[in-house]
Structures are given as C-alpha cells and as structure tokens.
Backbone as numpy.savetxt, mean C-alpha at the origin, in Angstrom:
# Nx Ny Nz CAx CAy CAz Cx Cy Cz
22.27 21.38 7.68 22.06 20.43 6.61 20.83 20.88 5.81
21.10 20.59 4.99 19.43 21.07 3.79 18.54 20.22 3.99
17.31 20.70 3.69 16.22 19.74 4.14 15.57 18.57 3.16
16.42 18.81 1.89 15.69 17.64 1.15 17.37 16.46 1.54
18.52 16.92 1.60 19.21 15.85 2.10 18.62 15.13 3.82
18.29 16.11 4.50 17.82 16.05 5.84 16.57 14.68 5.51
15.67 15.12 5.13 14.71 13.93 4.82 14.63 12.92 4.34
15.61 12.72 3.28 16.20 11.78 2.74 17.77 10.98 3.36
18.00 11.78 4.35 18.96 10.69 5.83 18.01 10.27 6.60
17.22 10.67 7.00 16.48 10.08 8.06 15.31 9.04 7.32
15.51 8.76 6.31 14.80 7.87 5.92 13.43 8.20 5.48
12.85 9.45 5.53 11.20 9.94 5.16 11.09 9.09 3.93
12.09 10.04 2.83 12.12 9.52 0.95 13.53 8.56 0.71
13.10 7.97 0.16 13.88 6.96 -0.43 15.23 7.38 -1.10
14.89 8.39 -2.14 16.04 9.10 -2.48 16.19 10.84 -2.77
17.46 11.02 -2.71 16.93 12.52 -2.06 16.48 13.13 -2.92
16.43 12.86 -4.70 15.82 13.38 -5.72 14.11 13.43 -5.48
13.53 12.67 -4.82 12.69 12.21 -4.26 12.08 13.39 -3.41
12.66 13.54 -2.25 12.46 14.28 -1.53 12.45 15.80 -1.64
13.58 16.25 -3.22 13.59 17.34 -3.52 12.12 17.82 -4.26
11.61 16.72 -5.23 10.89 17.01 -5.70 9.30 17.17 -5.17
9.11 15.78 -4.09 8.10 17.14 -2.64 8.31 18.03 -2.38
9.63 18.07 -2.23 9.77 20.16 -1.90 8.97 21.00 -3.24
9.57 20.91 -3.96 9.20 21.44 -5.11 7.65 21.34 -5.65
6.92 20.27 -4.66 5.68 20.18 -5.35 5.14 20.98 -3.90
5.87 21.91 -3.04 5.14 22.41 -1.72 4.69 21.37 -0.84
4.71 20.35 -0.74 4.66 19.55 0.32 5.43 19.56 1.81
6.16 20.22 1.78 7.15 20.20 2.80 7.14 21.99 3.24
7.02 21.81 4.63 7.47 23.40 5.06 7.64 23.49 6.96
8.60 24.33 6.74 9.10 24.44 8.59 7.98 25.16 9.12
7.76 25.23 10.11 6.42 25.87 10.57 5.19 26.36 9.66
5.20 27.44 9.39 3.99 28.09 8.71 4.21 28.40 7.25
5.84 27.92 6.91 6.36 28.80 5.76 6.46 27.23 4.79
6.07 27.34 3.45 6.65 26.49 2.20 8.40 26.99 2.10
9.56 25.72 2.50 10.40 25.78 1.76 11.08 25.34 0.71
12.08 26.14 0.27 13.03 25.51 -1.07 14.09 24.31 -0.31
14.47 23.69 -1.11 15.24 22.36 -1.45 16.75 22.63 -0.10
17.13 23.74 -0.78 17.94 24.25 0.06 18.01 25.31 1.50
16.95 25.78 1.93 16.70 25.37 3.23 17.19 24.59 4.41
18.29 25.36 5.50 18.80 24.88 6.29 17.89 24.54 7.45
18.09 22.84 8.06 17.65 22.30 9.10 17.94 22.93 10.02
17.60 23.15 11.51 18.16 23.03 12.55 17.59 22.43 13.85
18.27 22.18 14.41 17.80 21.65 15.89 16.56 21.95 16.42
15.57 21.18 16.38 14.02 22.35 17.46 13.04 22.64 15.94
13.18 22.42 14.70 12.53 23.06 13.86 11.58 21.72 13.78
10.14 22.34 13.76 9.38 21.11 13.48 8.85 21.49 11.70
8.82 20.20 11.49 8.70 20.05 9.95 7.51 18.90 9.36
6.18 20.08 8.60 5.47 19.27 7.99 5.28 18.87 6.66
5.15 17.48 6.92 5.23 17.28 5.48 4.00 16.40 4.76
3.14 16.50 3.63 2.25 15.78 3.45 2.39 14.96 2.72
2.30 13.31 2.96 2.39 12.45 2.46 1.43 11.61 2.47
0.80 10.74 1.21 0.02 9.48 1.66 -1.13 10.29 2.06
-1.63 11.58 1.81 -2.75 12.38 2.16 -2.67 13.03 3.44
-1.75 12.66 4.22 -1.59 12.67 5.88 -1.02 13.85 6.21
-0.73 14.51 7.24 0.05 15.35 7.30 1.22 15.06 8.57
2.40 14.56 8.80 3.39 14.02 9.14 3.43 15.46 9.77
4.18 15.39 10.98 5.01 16.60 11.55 6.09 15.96 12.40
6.93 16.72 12.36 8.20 15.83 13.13 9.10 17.03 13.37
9.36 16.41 14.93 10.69 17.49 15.16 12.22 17.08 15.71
13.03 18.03 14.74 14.28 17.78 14.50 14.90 17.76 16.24
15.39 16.63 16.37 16.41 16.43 18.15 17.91 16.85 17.35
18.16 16.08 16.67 19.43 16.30 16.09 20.04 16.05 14.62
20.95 16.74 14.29 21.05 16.42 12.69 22.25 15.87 12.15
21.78 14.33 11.47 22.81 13.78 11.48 24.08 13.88 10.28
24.85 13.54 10.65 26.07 13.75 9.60 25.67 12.75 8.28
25.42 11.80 7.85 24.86 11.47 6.69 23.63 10.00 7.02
23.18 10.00 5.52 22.25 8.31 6.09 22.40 7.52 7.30
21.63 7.78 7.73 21.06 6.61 9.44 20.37 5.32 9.30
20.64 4.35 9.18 20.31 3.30 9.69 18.50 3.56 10.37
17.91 2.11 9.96 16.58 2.53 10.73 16.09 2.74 11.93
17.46 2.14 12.71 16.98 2.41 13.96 17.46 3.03 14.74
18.56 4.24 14.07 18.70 5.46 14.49 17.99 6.62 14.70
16.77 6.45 13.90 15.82 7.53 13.44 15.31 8.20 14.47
14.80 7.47 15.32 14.54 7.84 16.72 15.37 8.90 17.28
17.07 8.43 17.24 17.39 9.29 17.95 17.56 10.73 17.38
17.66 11.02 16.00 17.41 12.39 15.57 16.44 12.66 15.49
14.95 12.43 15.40 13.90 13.12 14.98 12.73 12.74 16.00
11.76 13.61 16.41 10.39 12.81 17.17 9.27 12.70 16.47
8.48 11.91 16.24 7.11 12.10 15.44 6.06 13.11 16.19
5.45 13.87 15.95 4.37 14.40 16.89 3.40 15.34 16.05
2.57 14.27 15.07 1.96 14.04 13.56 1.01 13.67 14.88
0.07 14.01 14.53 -1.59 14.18 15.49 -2.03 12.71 15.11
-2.73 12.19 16.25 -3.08 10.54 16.00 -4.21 10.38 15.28
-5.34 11.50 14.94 -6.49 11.38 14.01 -6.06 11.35 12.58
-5.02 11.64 12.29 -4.26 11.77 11.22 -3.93 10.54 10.66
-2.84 9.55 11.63 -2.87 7.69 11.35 -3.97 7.05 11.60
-5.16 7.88 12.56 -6.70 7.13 11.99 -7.13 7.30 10.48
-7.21 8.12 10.49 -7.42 8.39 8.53 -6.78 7.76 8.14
-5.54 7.57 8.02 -4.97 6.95 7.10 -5.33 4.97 7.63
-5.40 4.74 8.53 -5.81 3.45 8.72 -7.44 2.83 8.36
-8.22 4.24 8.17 -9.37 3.86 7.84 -8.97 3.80 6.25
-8.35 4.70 5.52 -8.44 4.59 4.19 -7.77 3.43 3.69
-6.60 2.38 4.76 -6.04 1.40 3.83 -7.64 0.12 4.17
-8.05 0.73 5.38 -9.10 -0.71 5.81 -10.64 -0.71 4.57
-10.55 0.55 4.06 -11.86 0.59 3.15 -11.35 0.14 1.62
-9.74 -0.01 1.70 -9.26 -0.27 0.40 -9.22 -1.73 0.61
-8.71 -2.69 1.73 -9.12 -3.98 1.83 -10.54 -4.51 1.53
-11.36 -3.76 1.91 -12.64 -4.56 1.58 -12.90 -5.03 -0.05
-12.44 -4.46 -0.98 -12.95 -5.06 -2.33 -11.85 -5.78 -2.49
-10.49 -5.33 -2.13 -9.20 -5.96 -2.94 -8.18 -6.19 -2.01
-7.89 -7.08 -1.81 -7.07 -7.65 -0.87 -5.21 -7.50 -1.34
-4.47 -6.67 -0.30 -3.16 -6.57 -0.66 -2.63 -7.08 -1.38
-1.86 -6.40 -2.41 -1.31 -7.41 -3.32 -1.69 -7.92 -4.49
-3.38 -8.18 -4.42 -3.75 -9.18 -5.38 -3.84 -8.20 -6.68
-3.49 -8.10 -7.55 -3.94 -7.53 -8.92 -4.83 -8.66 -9.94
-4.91 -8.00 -11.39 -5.88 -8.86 -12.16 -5.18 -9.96 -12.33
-5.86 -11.02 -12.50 -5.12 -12.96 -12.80 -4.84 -12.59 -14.11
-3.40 -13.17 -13.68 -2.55 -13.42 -15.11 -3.32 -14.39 -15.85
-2.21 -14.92 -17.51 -3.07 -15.63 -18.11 -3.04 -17.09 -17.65
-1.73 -17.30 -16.91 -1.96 -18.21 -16.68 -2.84 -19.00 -15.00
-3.63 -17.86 -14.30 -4.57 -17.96 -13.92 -5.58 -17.99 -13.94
-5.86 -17.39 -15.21 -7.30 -17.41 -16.28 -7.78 -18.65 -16.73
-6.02 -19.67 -17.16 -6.29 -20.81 -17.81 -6.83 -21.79 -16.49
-6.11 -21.43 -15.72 -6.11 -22.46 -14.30 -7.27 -22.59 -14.11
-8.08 -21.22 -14.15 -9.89 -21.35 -13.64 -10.61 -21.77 -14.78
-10.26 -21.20 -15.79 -10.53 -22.33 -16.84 -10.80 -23.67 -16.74
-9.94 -24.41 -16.63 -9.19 -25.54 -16.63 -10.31 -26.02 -15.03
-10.34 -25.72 -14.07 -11.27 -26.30 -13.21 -12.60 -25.80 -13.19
-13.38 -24.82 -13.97 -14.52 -24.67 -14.39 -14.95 -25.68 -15.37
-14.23 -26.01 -16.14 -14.63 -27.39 -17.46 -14.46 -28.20 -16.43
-13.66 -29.01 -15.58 -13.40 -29.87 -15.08 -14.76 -30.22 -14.05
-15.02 -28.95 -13.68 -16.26 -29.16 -12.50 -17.82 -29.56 -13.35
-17.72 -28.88 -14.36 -18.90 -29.29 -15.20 -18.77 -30.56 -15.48
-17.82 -31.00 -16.20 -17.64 -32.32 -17.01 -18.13 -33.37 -15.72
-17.36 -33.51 -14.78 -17.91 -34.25 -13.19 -19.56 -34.17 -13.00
-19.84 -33.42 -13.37 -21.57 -33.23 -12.49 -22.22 -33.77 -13.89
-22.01 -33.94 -14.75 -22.18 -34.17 -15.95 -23.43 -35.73 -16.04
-24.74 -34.99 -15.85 -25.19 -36.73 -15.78 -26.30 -36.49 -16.82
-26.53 -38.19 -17.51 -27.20 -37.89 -18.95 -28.57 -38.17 -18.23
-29.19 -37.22 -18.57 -30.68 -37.07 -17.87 -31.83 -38.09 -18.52
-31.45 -38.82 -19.95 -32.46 -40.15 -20.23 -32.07 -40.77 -19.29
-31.03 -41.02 -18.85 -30.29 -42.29 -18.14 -31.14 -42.64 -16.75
-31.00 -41.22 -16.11 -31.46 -40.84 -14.66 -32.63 -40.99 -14.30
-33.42 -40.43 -15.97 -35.29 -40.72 -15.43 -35.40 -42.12 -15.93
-34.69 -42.90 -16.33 -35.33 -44.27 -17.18 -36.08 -44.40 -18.40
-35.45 -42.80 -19.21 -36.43 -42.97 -20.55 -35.29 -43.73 -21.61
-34.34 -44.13 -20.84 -33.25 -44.85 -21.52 -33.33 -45.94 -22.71
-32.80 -46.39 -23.00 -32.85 -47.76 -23.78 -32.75 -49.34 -22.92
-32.54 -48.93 -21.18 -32.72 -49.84 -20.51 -34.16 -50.30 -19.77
-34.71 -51.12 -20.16 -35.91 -51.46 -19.76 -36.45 -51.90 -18.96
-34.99 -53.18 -18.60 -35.31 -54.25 -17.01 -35.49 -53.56 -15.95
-35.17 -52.52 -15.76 -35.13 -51.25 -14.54 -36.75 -50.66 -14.48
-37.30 -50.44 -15.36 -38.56 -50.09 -15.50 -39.73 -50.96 -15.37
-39.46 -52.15 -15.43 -40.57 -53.02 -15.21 -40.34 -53.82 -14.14
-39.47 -53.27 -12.76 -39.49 -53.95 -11.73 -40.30 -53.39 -11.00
C-alpha cells in the first residue's frame, strides 16, 4: 500500500491529500530515508513522521485493506514515538493555557455589548451623590441634630 494512502487509513491525516502533502513537505520518512507519496508500506517498517513539532514514530504490524475505524488502529500499527517527545508537546499545550484558555478567542460584538451593558450598570448602582452623603445638602434637620 502507498504511504500517503497508508497514513491516511490508519487515521494519522484526515485526508489523504493531506497526508500527501506532508510527504511532499519531507515530513514523513521510513527509517533514515525522506519518502515520495508513492512509496510502498510494508510490514516491520517503522515510520517517522513530524507533526505538531513532535516527532511520531510508529511501526507498521499490518496493512490494512482500506479506512479503519478508530479502534482498529491498534491492531495495524504500534506507537513507539519516545515519551520526552509527548512531554514537549504537553508542556507546550500547558504554557499555551496559561494566558488563553481553550477555545476562548476575542469577544464577539455581542460580548463587548454585554460587558458594556454591566460596566454602566455597575457604575450607575454605586452611584452616590456625594453633597447628599457629607450633609452639604439642601437638608438641614440632619445637621443640627
């Protein structure tokens, strides 16, 4: 089987255009060698590939006749991608949490208005007329008790 269909059955890339075009950017190679698109798999060949900054290695058990299911994966391929490798990569998503939390991008407008909308609201509340408070008011009976 070729190795950009190969990677793209076992689920690595999403689609195999995908996967061709890591090939093509040298990301992908059987042992020591960069291969082309077309490049036959076989049984026993371990295959690295760099993704996500990481360097993935995995070796082929068996090669399947087309797209596998996810929890077939196992049975054609083994991971054996060095574990300092998913430390890096777990330190780099944990230093990306600290400023920005998954997910969140910039507030739409209509979150802009929302904080808006309870920033006036919080002022207007605390809102106290300061003649009133010291007694330089127009009320007098308060002052001469």
């Amino acid at each position: 089987m070729r190795i950009d269909k190969f990677l793209w059955s076992i689920r690595f890339y999403k689609t195999r255009s995908v996967s061709a075009d890591e090939i093509k950017k040298n990301r992908v190679s059987i042992g020591a060698s960069v291969v082309k698109s077309s490049k036959e798999v076989k049984e026993g060949d371990v295959i690295k590939i760099r993704k996500n900054k990481i360097e993935y290695k995995i070796k082929v058990i068996q090669i399947p006749k087309s797209r596998i299911g996810a929890k077939l994966v196992p049975l054609h391929i083994k991971d054996v991608t060095d574990k300092d490798q998913y430390e890096q990569l777990m330190m780099r998503k944990m230093s990306q949490e600290y400023y920005r939390n998954r997910g969140e991008g910039r507030p739409t407008k209509k979150d802009r208005r929302d904080m808006d909308d309870y920033v006036e609201n919080d002022v207007t509340a605390d809102f106290t007329d300061w003649d009133d408070f010291f007694g330089e008011g127009g009320n007098d009976s308060e002052t001469n008790d």
